[in-house]
Amino acid sequence: MRTLAEHITRHHRLLLVVFGALTAVCGFLTLLVPINYNLADFIPPEAPSKVATDVMAQEFDDSIPNVRVFVPGLSLSEAVETRQQIEEVPAVQSMLWLDDLVDLKTPLELQDQSLVSGFQTDAGSLFQVSVALDDTVATLAQLQEIATPDGAVEGQLVDLALAQQSTTSEVGTIVVFMVPLALGLLILSTLSWLEPVVLMATIGVAVVLNMGTNIFVGEISFITAAVAGVLQFAVSMDYGIFLLHAQKRHLEAGEGRLKALQSAVVDSSTAILASSSTTIFGFLALLFMSFQLGPDLGLVLAKGVVFSLICVIFFMPALMQVMDRAIAATSHRSFLPSFAALGRGISKIAVPLLAIAALLPIAYVAQGMTDFRYGMGDYPTGSREAADREFIQEEFGRALPMALLVPRGQWGTEHELEQELADLDAVTGISSFQTQVGRLLPAEVLPQEQLSSLLSENYSRIILTVDTAKEGAEAFAVVNEVREIAGRHYPDAYHLTGESVVLEDMRASITSDSVLVNLIAVGSVWLVLLISFRSLLIPFLLVLTIEGAIWINLSVPYLSGNYMVYIGFLVISTVQLGATVDYAILFTQHYVSNRATRSKHESIAHTVKETFGTLLTPVLILASAGLVLYLVSSLVVVSQLGEVLARGALISFALVNLFLPGMLIVFDRAIQKTTWKADFLRSKR
């Protein structure tokens, strides 16, 4: 490693040129990485709703209605003209309005009022529209323009457009807030005004390299695009801090600046590799999710940590060497106080603080009782999207469509199926060949345009309208009822899709992933700790500390009566473990080292003194990153992920300093006996 360090410092200018060129290329490639805004695309390919969607796309030219457009104050003739305007929008595939169901020449007062009220009221007209989801932002803007500012638009199109708008516009805002916050926090842990700039540049280059190389991954999800950069930045900043602190130790030992830098590369590489390994393995556990958002996010985050590792070992020393004189000239005293008194205080109450353990079983149970959502979550309070949905649902009711495909030609069976489906309380409408045309009239004599949305070569399409939210216990119960009924009439021969159907399959996929992903994450981190500490007991204590912090963190939504997006629940379980177990590693490394010359309690006091300030900056950076995501993102799934990330970093830090010390003291003798070549001073206390 010494030879490598010498090569790095000898060829530092070449390294800067190479990294600069790669950063420029990857910065350009970042703009070309395709982003997928539809979570439905990430469910497993064998999921029933995914298969149904693929079959429907092959059999029919249009999708089921995925947006409702309300235009206020229209007469019937004006509504007909507005319909024509909507049909002229390029993405519109088909639409449904009152004139498809009744003869407008007959006065509405003489028509079925339950049918009329679903499309026309005194307030205005409601159009059910099927649109292609290729350019959701432009399509939504066109429909909102037709609806006028006093109108409303709601549906799946709105969800996807919001995801695209938020991801595109808010990433820059997140960076604007995060950079000055991180600079301010880094000043606390550095001894030169320029060292924070070096750290920011190093991890910034790593982030650009990571995001640019996503072009070779293919498309990434909008969640990955929104959070991967800031998460990589936050979880890997401490690698650079390790290098700076190592250089400081060698300078204090009397080495010259160049030799101290080389020695720092050698000394810190082991710690950085151990620290990054736990983080990488924690992220890689997401690859084992069948719900493909996990592999999407896990691969990008793990790749990002690898790039951060490479940049800290190769790019940062080269940059430090070029800026060496300027760094030395802008040195300042440490702004952090001594934490000796805090260390002495914690050492005295460390064992009583083990009472925290009583909270862990409660937190473990509570975190599993949270009210979960499985899609993107709700709209931001006060947003136009929330107001539009509320108005349309109050004026016209909830109308969630499902598409049920059954084999064509079995008209008797299909009629029995439709009658049974109509008896379900949640089903408010059924549209099919039989309800629209009649099974006694041969399909061959009807115009093709009248049949194309209802019949294909192989399937008859039944459009169900249900009065439920798109997800939740009620919605999922209806999905399973429809599947059970269809399965009895058409065993293994039907296909069902729709927004609530996709979310039910998403729920099944994500929840089935939970146990496996957590076991892999915990097991891989435990194995890395086993190798690093050469101890059987230490990995258990460290994993228990961080898992306890995760349980407490994830129990907060239940205890506060709030719902949580399950994607965030599952992702944070691995991200918090991988990102914050480093705190416990550093603390325990110092404790084991101090035990060679100090008693148990003295070692705890000295360890807190040594590590509290070192850990404080990366903890606050990670918490700040989460806070920025929480405050800036208008996507609930991203905002909640930021909230639990910020809270999780602080809880992990608290347990490492308040709970772990007591366990190290209580299990001190057992640690010595289960650790290879442990050199502990015999303690009298």
XYZ file of C-alpha atoms in Angstrom:
685
model
C 0.000 0.000 0.000
C 2.942 2.314 0.681
C 4.092 1.858 -2.922
C 0.609 2.740 -4.182
C 0.556 5.860 -2.010
C 3.923 6.934 -3.412
C 2.678 6.409 -6.981
C -0.420 8.498 -6.242
C 1.609 11.433 -4.945
C 4.223 11.100 -7.700
C 1.634 11.150 -10.502
C -0.863 13.474 -8.833
C -1.201 15.842 -11.797
C -1.933 12.994 -14.217
C -4.557 11.647 -11.821
C -6.250 15.042 -11.656
C -6.367 15.250 -15.452
C -7.811 11.733 -15.747
C -10.450 12.321 -13.081
C -11.272 15.718 -14.573
C -11.829 14.212 -18.020
C -13.931 11.358 -16.640
C -16.009 13.802 -14.609
C -16.692 15.949 -17.673
C -17.764 12.909 -19.710
C -19.952 11.522 -16.929
C -21.470 14.936 -16.309
C -22.658 14.933 -19.921
C -23.821 11.303 -19.743
C -25.898 12.113 -16.662
C -28.175 14.185 -18.878
C -28.769 11.186 -21.154
C -29.737 8.609 -18.508
C -33.400 7.630 -19.084
C -35.644 7.880 -16.017
C -38.735 5.740 -15.438
C -41.523 7.493 -13.516
C -43.969 4.581 -13.373
C -43.587 2.331 -10.320
C -45.836 -0.229 -11.999
C -42.998 -1.038 -14.392
C -40.902 -2.325 -11.474
C -43.199 -5.117 -10.308
C -41.901 -8.614 -11.172
C -42.598 -9.655 -14.790
C -44.479 -12.725 -13.553
C -46.893 -10.666 -11.430
C -50.492 -11.230 -12.629
C -51.177 -7.533 -13.232
C -47.944 -7.189 -15.217
C -48.907 -10.139 -17.412
C -52.408 -8.681 -17.801
C -51.045 -5.276 -18.821
C -48.791 -6.884 -21.435
C -51.634 -8.992 -22.841
C -53.942 -5.971 -23.002
C -51.281 -3.947 -24.831
C -50.976 -6.734 -27.418
C -54.727 -7.213 -27.851
C -56.079 -3.646 -27.651
C -54.909 -0.340 -29.070
C -56.033 1.756 -26.099
C -55.677 1.478 -22.344
C -58.415 1.789 -19.766
C -59.310 5.333 -18.604
C -56.406 6.714 -16.578
C -57.434 10.348 -16.123
C -60.670 12.237 -15.435
C -61.051 15.786 -16.726
C -63.642 18.157 -15.262
C -64.560 21.303 -17.189
C -66.886 23.692 -15.337
C -70.021 25.420 -16.602
C -70.551 23.545 -19.885
C -73.863 23.074 -21.615
C -74.365 19.823 -23.515
C -73.420 21.393 -26.841
C -70.329 22.991 -25.298
C -69.408 19.662 -23.719
C -69.533 18.001 -27.152
C -67.142 20.657 -28.489
C -64.856 20.210 -25.475
C -64.827 16.482 -26.110
C -63.492 17.172 -29.592
C -60.767 19.393 -28.104
C -59.694 16.627 -25.740
C -59.649 14.069 -28.557
C -57.249 16.322 -30.475
C -54.609 16.065 -27.716
C -51.906 13.830 -29.277
C -51.614 11.427 -26.328
C -55.362 10.759 -26.062
C -56.222 7.222 -27.181
C -59.923 7.103 -26.361
C -62.461 8.696 -24.078
C -65.839 8.120 -22.540
C -68.569 10.671 -21.970
C -72.322 10.817 -21.689
C -72.929 10.775 -25.455
C -71.334 7.305 -25.609
C -74.038 5.952 -23.313
C -77.251 7.880 -24.042
C -78.945 9.738 -26.883
C -78.424 13.423 -26.163
C -81.503 14.255 -28.242
C -83.585 12.870 -25.409
C -83.864 15.348 -22.507
C -81.517 14.453 -19.656
C -84.422 14.617 -17.227
C -85.842 11.495 -18.893
C -82.534 9.591 -18.776
C -81.177 7.319 -16.019
C -80.055 9.923 -13.479
C -77.515 7.615 -11.850
C -75.838 7.397 -15.261
C -76.145 11.086 -16.103
C -74.784 12.280 -12.748
C -71.534 10.449 -13.377
C -70.765 12.699 -16.357
C -72.862 15.866 -16.194
C -73.973 17.963 -13.216
C -74.910 21.584 -12.633
C -71.226 22.224 -11.907
C -70.010 21.048 -15.309
C -68.928 18.035 -17.375
C -66.622 15.125 -16.520
C -64.729 13.229 -19.223
C -63.049 9.850 -18.683
C -59.948 9.726 -20.865
C -57.385 7.091 -21.822
C -53.992 8.606 -22.601
C -50.587 7.254 -23.536
C -48.095 7.737 -20.708
C -45.073 8.681 -22.810
C -44.969 12.440 -22.166
C -47.062 12.872 -19.063
C -46.032 16.442 -18.222
C -46.990 17.834 -21.634
C -50.222 15.824 -21.742
C -51.266 17.000 -18.280
C -50.530 20.618 -19.200
C -52.721 20.331 -22.315
C -55.604 18.772 -20.391
C -55.334 21.350 -17.598
C -55.459 24.114 -20.206
C -58.670 22.654 -21.633
C -60.095 22.244 -18.124
C -59.296 25.933 -17.382
C -57.950 27.102 -13.984
C -61.378 26.476 -12.430
C -61.482 22.902 -13.727
C -59.821 19.781 -12.366
C -57.796 16.784 -13.559
C -57.186 13.601 -11.552
C -55.897 10.088 -12.149
C -52.778 8.044 -12.854
C -51.566 10.586 -15.414
C -51.356 13.196 -12.652
C -49.269 10.877 -10.442
C -46.723 10.216 -13.182
C -46.536 13.840 -14.298
C -45.974 14.964 -10.709
C -43.161 12.423 -10.342
C -41.476 13.727 -13.499
C -41.932 17.402 -12.653
C -40.689 16.965 -9.101
C -37.653 14.886 -10.022
C -36.621 17.261 -12.797
C -37.056 20.495 -10.860
C -36.175 19.505 -7.304
C -32.823 17.747 -7.719
C -31.174 21.110 -8.392
C -32.916 22.653 -5.383
C -31.694 19.812 -3.175
C -28.107 20.467 -4.299
C -28.466 24.213 -3.678
C -29.509 23.579 -0.075
C -27.160 20.657 0.583
C -23.866 22.205 -0.538
C -23.751 25.163 1.903
C -25.121 22.986 4.716
C -22.392 20.397 4.191
C -19.691 23.063 3.889
C -20.756 24.593 7.175
C -20.776 21.233 8.946
C -17.422 20.162 7.490
C -15.767 23.265 8.891
C -16.465 21.788 12.343
C -14.367 18.682 11.701
C -11.494 20.175 9.700
C -8.530 22.388 10.566
C -8.306 24.417 7.354
C -10.801 26.587 5.544
C -9.969 24.754 2.309
C -10.262 21.185 3.583
C -14.093 21.252 3.310
C -13.685 22.314 -0.321
C -11.370 19.350 -0.933
C -13.857 16.969 0.688
C -16.805 18.396 -1.244
C -14.902 18.241 -4.530
C -13.847 14.633 -3.906
C -17.299 13.292 -3.108
C -18.847 15.572 -5.743
C -16.646 13.974 -8.410
C -17.641 10.530 -7.118
C -21.333 11.425 -7.368
C -20.957 12.664 -10.955
C -19.028 9.519 -11.952
C -21.727 7.364 -10.394
C -24.687 9.160 -11.947
C -23.029 9.320 -15.368
C -22.211 5.609 -15.438
C -25.904 4.867 -14.904
C -26.085 5.143 -18.695
C -24.641 1.601 -18.753
C -27.287 0.368 -16.303
C -30.104 1.446 -18.602
C -32.986 3.415 -17.181
C -33.256 4.229 -13.481
C -36.325 4.969 -11.390
C -37.315 8.512 -10.495
C -36.798 7.620 -6.816
C -33.207 6.589 -7.532
C -32.665 9.762 -9.553
C -34.030 11.881 -6.702
C -32.171 10.353 -3.753
C -29.098 8.426 -4.955
C -26.800 11.424 -5.345
C -27.566 12.999 -1.991
C -27.431 9.623 -0.204
C -24.057 8.789 -1.756
C -22.775 12.215 -0.780
C -23.969 11.850 2.802
C -22.931 8.267 3.558
C -19.420 8.480 2.088
C -18.249 11.874 3.326
C -16.659 10.282 6.403
C -14.184 8.379 4.189
C -12.510 11.660 3.309
C -12.637 12.754 6.939
C -10.776 9.548 7.884
C -7.998 10.506 5.444
C -7.720 14.054 6.807
C -7.584 12.854 10.411
C -4.929 10.281 9.529
C -2.782 12.985 7.915
C -3.214 15.165 11.004
C -1.928 12.367 13.261
C 1.181 11.882 11.143
C 1.854 15.629 10.991
C 1.627 15.785 14.783
C 4.087 12.880 14.915
C 6.635 15.080 13.116
C 6.444 13.720 9.565
C 6.790 16.057 6.581
C 3.613 16.997 4.717
C 4.257 14.716 1.711
C 5.230 11.736 3.834
C 2.317 12.404 6.185
C -0.052 12.347 3.206
C 1.409 9.054 1.979
C 1.184 7.547 5.459
C -2.402 8.779 5.747
C -3.343 6.961 2.531
C -1.794 3.764 3.904
C -3.344 4.042 7.375
C -6.819 5.186 6.383
C -7.275 2.737 3.494
C -7.955 -0.166 5.857
C -10.525 1.800 7.856
C -12.150 3.157 4.692
C -12.345 -0.315 3.126
C -13.906 -1.793 6.275
C -16.355 1.078 6.606
C -17.351 1.077 2.943
C -17.729 -2.717 2.862
C -20.562 -2.701 5.389
C -22.283 0.102 3.487
C -21.864 -1.627 0.122
C -23.178 -4.958 1.403
C -26.112 -3.212 3.058
C -27.040 -1.618 -0.265
C -26.422 -4.799 -2.259
C -29.039 -6.580 -0.139
C -31.612 -4.574 -2.110
C -30.596 -6.541 -5.225
C -32.467 -9.532 -3.829
C -35.841 -7.782 -3.962
C -38.231 -9.175 -6.552
C -39.753 -5.676 -6.743
C -37.235 -4.207 -9.170
C -37.027 -0.790 -7.532
C -34.811 -2.448 -4.904
C -32.147 -3.650 -7.352
C -32.419 -0.338 -9.206
C -31.646 1.720 -6.088
C -29.297 -0.801 -4.476
C -27.024 -1.108 -7.511
C -26.711 2.650 -7.981
C -26.019 3.268 -4.279
C -23.468 0.441 -4.013
C -21.773 1.633 -7.196
C -21.720 5.132 -5.746
C -19.937 4.012 -2.590
C -17.323 2.231 -4.730
C -16.728 5.443 -6.694
C -16.466 7.387 -3.427
C -13.911 4.869 -2.182
C -11.868 5.196 -5.384
C -12.010 8.992 -5.325
C -10.939 9.243 -1.680
C -7.956 6.935 -2.188
C -6.794 8.250 -5.581
C -8.309 11.666 -6.353
C -8.328 13.275 -2.920
C -4.592 12.791 -2.137
C -3.719 14.185 -5.578
C -5.926 17.229 -4.969
C -4.525 17.689 -1.457
C -0.979 17.644 -2.806
C -1.744 20.344 -5.377
C -3.487 22.483 -2.755
C -1.059 21.664 0.059
C 0.376 25.173 0.532
C -3.037 26.799 0.376
C -4.438 24.293 2.876
C -1.556 24.942 5.269
C -1.896 28.721 4.860
C -5.623 28.682 5.687
C -5.411 26.531 8.803
C -7.530 27.375 11.842
C -8.142 25.984 15.307
C -10.715 23.276 15.898
C -14.208 24.623 16.471
C -15.330 21.510 18.332
C -15.026 21.487 22.122
C -13.391 18.711 24.095
C -15.807 15.905 24.809
C -13.825 14.591 27.782
C -16.488 15.613 30.306
C -19.196 13.997 28.185
C -17.138 10.812 28.020
C -16.725 10.699 31.796
C -20.436 11.287 32.264
C -21.465 8.526 29.855
C -19.003 6.066 31.412
C -20.660 6.582 34.817
C -24.216 5.929 33.615
C -23.485 3.514 30.756
C -24.818 0.431 32.545
C -28.062 2.075 33.782
C -28.608 3.315 30.227
C -29.028 -0.316 29.167
C -32.625 0.187 30.277
C -33.044 1.427 26.696
C -33.146 -2.278 25.809
C -36.676 -2.409 27.223
C -37.812 -0.161 24.370
C -36.494 -2.414 21.622
C -39.150 -5.191 21.721
C -41.889 -2.536 21.851
C -40.363 -0.695 18.898
C -39.945 -3.948 16.949
C -43.642 -4.793 17.322
C -44.803 -1.214 16.686
C -42.862 -0.821 13.439
C -44.731 -3.773 11.962
C -48.140 -2.321 12.886
C -47.759 0.861 10.847
C -50.444 1.788 8.311
C -48.557 1.243 5.064
C -49.050 2.589 1.541
C -47.501 0.733 -1.356
C -47.478 3.291 -4.157
C -46.124 6.829 -4.194
C -48.144 8.026 -1.223
C -50.567 10.936 -1.163
C -50.301 14.358 -2.774
C -48.758 17.239 -0.807
C -51.311 19.049 1.351
C -52.605 22.167 -0.370
C -51.380 21.166 -3.835
C -53.528 21.545 -6.961
C -53.349 17.783 -7.452
C -54.911 17.163 -4.027
C -57.565 19.850 -4.549
C -58.509 18.536 -8.015
C -58.903 14.983 -6.782
C -60.965 16.067 -3.778
C -63.321 18.150 -5.923
C -63.920 15.489 -8.588
C -64.486 12.760 -6.013
C -66.909 14.924 -4.023
C -68.845 16.006 -7.120
C -68.851 12.727 -9.091
C -67.704 10.084 -6.624
C -64.722 7.788 -6.764
C -64.397 5.893 -10.035
C -61.386 3.611 -10.190
C -61.254 1.532 -13.399
C -60.183 -2.091 -13.738
C -59.850 -4.069 -16.950
C -60.883 -7.718 -16.881
C -59.937 -9.743 -19.972
C -61.789 -13.019 -20.527
C -61.751 -15.409 -23.513
C -63.924 -14.100 -26.352
C -67.056 -15.909 -27.420
C -68.191 -17.527 -24.163
C -71.160 -15.168 -23.903
C -73.181 -17.168 -21.408
C -70.293 -17.492 -18.995
C -69.433 -13.841 -19.484
C -73.015 -12.813 -18.730
C -73.019 -14.818 -15.484
C -69.669 -13.279 -14.544
C -70.936 -9.749 -15.111
C -74.048 -10.371 -13.047
C -71.966 -11.649 -10.142
C -69.548 -8.733 -10.395
C -72.449 -6.261 -10.458
C -73.574 -7.602 -7.077
C -70.350 -6.404 -5.421
C -71.049 -3.314 -3.320
C -67.955 -1.480 -4.561
C -68.700 -2.000 -8.274
C -70.575 1.031 -9.611
C -70.364 0.335 -13.333
C -69.633 -2.362 -15.905
C -68.839 -1.622 -19.535
C -68.469 -4.542 -21.938
C -69.610 -5.814 -25.326
C -72.731 -7.250 -23.747
C -73.668 -4.152 -21.749
C -72.923 -1.768 -24.622
C -74.211 -3.767 -27.606
C -75.911 -6.945 -26.482
C -74.814 -10.536 -26.860
C -77.672 -11.382 -29.238
C -76.367 -9.009 -31.911
C -73.508 -10.572 -33.925
C -70.239 -8.697 -33.567
C -69.617 -9.069 -37.301
C -72.396 -6.619 -38.213
C -71.129 -3.807 -35.974
C -68.642 -1.079 -36.958
C -65.052 -1.931 -36.021
C -64.559 1.327 -34.112
C -67.460 0.368 -31.855
C -65.851 -2.982 -31.084
C -62.148 -2.162 -30.882
C -62.150 -1.101 -27.243
C -64.316 -4.032 -26.109
C -63.336 -7.019 -28.237
C -60.039 -8.236 -29.621
C -59.244 -11.338 -31.613
C -58.887 -13.421 -28.465
C -60.415 -11.500 -25.585
C -63.502 -9.700 -24.423
C -62.630 -6.697 -22.261
C -64.847 -5.831 -19.307
C -64.231 -2.407 -17.768
C -65.220 -2.286 -14.104
C -65.663 0.991 -12.249
C -65.232 0.637 -8.488
C -65.891 3.055 -5.653
C -62.627 2.707 -3.706
C -59.361 4.506 -3.244
C -56.518 3.222 -5.405
C -54.956 1.424 -2.435
C -55.776 0.346 1.083
C -57.541 -2.580 2.727
C -60.860 -1.882 0.986
C -59.304 -1.504 -2.471
C -57.190 -4.645 -2.136
C -60.173 -6.638 -0.835
C -62.160 -5.694 -3.950
C -59.254 -6.725 -6.203
C -59.107 -10.135 -4.560
C -62.913 -10.528 -4.733
C -62.882 -9.822 -8.473
C -60.008 -12.271 -8.945
C -61.836 -14.949 -6.976
C -65.050 -14.522 -8.997
C -63.233 -14.408 -12.349
C -61.158 -17.429 -11.358
C -64.289 -19.496 -10.747
C -65.761 -18.675 -14.156
C -62.487 -18.716 -16.125
C -59.899 -20.811 -14.242
C -56.397 -19.640 -15.265
C -57.839 -17.946 -18.356
C -58.560 -14.377 -17.254
C -56.373 -11.295 -16.819
C -57.065 -8.388 -14.465
C -55.265 -5.056 -14.392
C -55.805 -1.528 -13.171
C -54.142 0.860 -10.747
C -55.395 -0.850 -7.589
C -54.597 -4.278 -9.071
C -51.008 -3.235 -9.757
C -50.683 -1.826 -6.237
C -52.004 -5.071 -4.742
C -49.345 -7.013 -6.656
C -46.782 -4.413 -5.601
C -47.838 -4.911 -1.977
C -47.501 -8.677 -2.269
C -44.081 -8.367 -3.909
C -42.639 -5.813 -1.486
C -43.860 -7.472 1.692
C -42.586 -10.874 0.583
C -39.178 -9.278 -0.030
C -38.956 -7.787 3.452
C -37.712 -10.725 5.512
C -35.238 -11.953 2.877
C -33.712 -8.522 2.233
C -33.286 -7.782 5.933
C -31.730 -11.178 6.604
C -29.255 -10.717 3.760
C -28.392 -7.170 4.871
C -27.894 -8.143 8.512
C -26.052 -11.342 7.617
C -23.633 -9.686 5.202
C -22.883 -6.820 7.601
C -22.398 -9.331 10.433
C -19.931 -11.270 8.278
C -17.920 -8.133 7.457
C -17.817 -7.254 11.156
C -16.759 -10.793 12.019
C -13.802 -10.530 9.641
C -12.914 -6.970 10.676
C -12.950 -7.551 14.451
C -12.129 -11.277 14.421
C -14.728 -11.602 17.158
C -17.891 -13.660 17.568
C -19.641 -11.336 20.016
C -18.772 -7.846 18.770
C -20.715 -8.213 15.467
C -23.811 -9.219 17.433
C -23.569 -6.186 19.746
C -23.017 -3.759 16.877
C -25.820 -5.132 14.718
C -28.197 -5.142 17.710
C -27.374 -1.487 18.375
C -28.110 -0.337 14.825
C -31.081 -2.669 14.324
C -32.492 -1.317 17.581
C -32.103 2.196 16.202
C -33.899 1.109 13.018
C -36.792 -0.393 15.001
C -37.185 2.772 17.066
C -37.009 4.911 13.923
C -39.603 2.914 12.011
C -41.971 2.692 14.982
C -42.444 6.478 15.024
C -45.092 6.569 12.221
C -47.244 4.038 14.085
C -46.830 5.744 17.460
C -47.643 9.136 15.921
C -50.654 7.806 13.999
C -49.241 8.481 10.517
C -49.046 6.204 7.500
C -45.781 5.275 5.813
C -44.900 4.330 2.252
C -43.660 0.731 2.468
C -40.943 1.305 -0.109
C -39.353 3.801 2.267
C -39.792 1.364 5.162
C -37.932 -1.401 3.356
C -35.231 0.789 1.824
C -34.419 2.562 5.084
C -34.069 -0.806 6.831
C -31.010 -1.517 4.691
C -29.797 2.050 4.102
C -29.741 2.977 7.798
C -27.962 -0.272 8.641
C -25.335 0.141 5.939
C -24.836 3.866 6.474
C -24.759 4.095 10.274
C -23.153 0.840 11.398
C -19.905 2.726 10.682
C -20.564 4.781 13.815
C -20.633 1.634 15.932
C -17.551 0.261 14.154
C -15.446 3.354 14.872
C -16.616 3.494 18.494
C -15.826 -0.183 19.097
C -12.436 0.002 17.356
C -11.399 2.782 19.728
C -12.798 0.927 22.738
C -10.873 -2.258 21.907
C -7.698 -0.216 21.360
C -8.151 1.698 24.622
C -8.771 -1.499 26.605
C -5.149 -2.462 26.076
C -4.081 0.257 28.532
C -7.249 1.311 30.379
C -10.080 -0.155 32.442
C -13.568 -0.692 31.040
C -15.028 2.572 32.289
C -11.903 4.568 31.464
C -11.937 3.103 27.960
C -15.543 4.186 27.439
C -14.767 7.704 28.666
C -11.727 7.973 26.398
C -13.568 6.461 23.424
C -16.406 8.991 23.670
C -13.826 11.777 23.908
C -12.045 10.499 20.772
C -15.004 9.591 18.568
C -17.880 11.925 19.445
C -16.497 14.857 17.461
C -15.313 12.627 14.616
C -18.775 11.096 14.230
C -20.738 14.288 14.811
C -20.043 15.788 11.381
C -20.986 12.749 9.217
C -24.058 12.198 11.402
C -25.204 15.785 10.935
C -24.461 15.646 7.196
C -26.543 12.470 6.806
C -29.336 13.949 8.920
C -29.178 17.196 6.932
C -29.380 15.273 3.658
C -32.518 13.545 4.885
C -33.967 16.821 6.151
C -33.390 18.510 2.788
C -35.147 15.640 0.982
C -38.009 15.876 3.464
C -38.447 19.631 3.105
C -37.806 20.014 -0.632
C -39.427 17.010 -2.314
C -43.114 17.227 -3.184
C -43.169 13.444 -3.696
C -44.382 11.830 -0.487
C -42.355 8.655 -1.081
C -39.123 10.693 -1.379
C -40.050 13.129 1.388
C -40.799 10.295 3.821
C -37.561 8.552 2.895
C -35.718 11.752 3.781
C -37.590 12.101 7.065
C -36.804 8.588 8.290
C -33.204 8.899 7.057
C -32.641 12.069 9.100
C -34.311 10.630 12.175
C -32.496 7.318 11.747
C -29.046 8.927 11.601
C -29.680 10.773 14.867
C -31.154 7.719 16.622
C -28.229 5.518 15.511
C -25.775 8.135 16.788
C -27.641 8.333 20.090
C -27.661 4.561 20.615
C -23.982 4.224 19.698
C -23.112 6.716 22.446
C -25.757 5.775 25.021
C -26.598 2.085 24.531
C -23.480 0.485 23.036
C -21.125 1.642 25.866
C -23.168 -0.225 28.462
C -23.114 -3.419 26.392
C -19.352 -3.152 25.900
C -18.886 -2.807 29.663
C -21.289 -5.613 30.623
C -19.936 -8.018 27.995
C -16.311 -6.915 28.330
C -15.018 -10.263 29.584
C -17.061 -12.189 27.004
C -15.711 -9.927 24.249
C -12.166 -10.654 25.384
C -12.792 -14.404 25.370
C -14.509 -14.430 21.939
C -12.084 -12.083 20.158
C -8.943 -13.436 18.556
C -5.780 -12.047 20.187
C -7.702 -9.517 22.271
C -5.256 -7.610 24.473
C -7.369 -6.189 27.304
C -5.953 -4.681 30.489
C -7.238 -6.582 33.490
C -9.888 -4.321 34.989
C -10.630 -3.952 38.695
C -14.055 -2.457 38.060
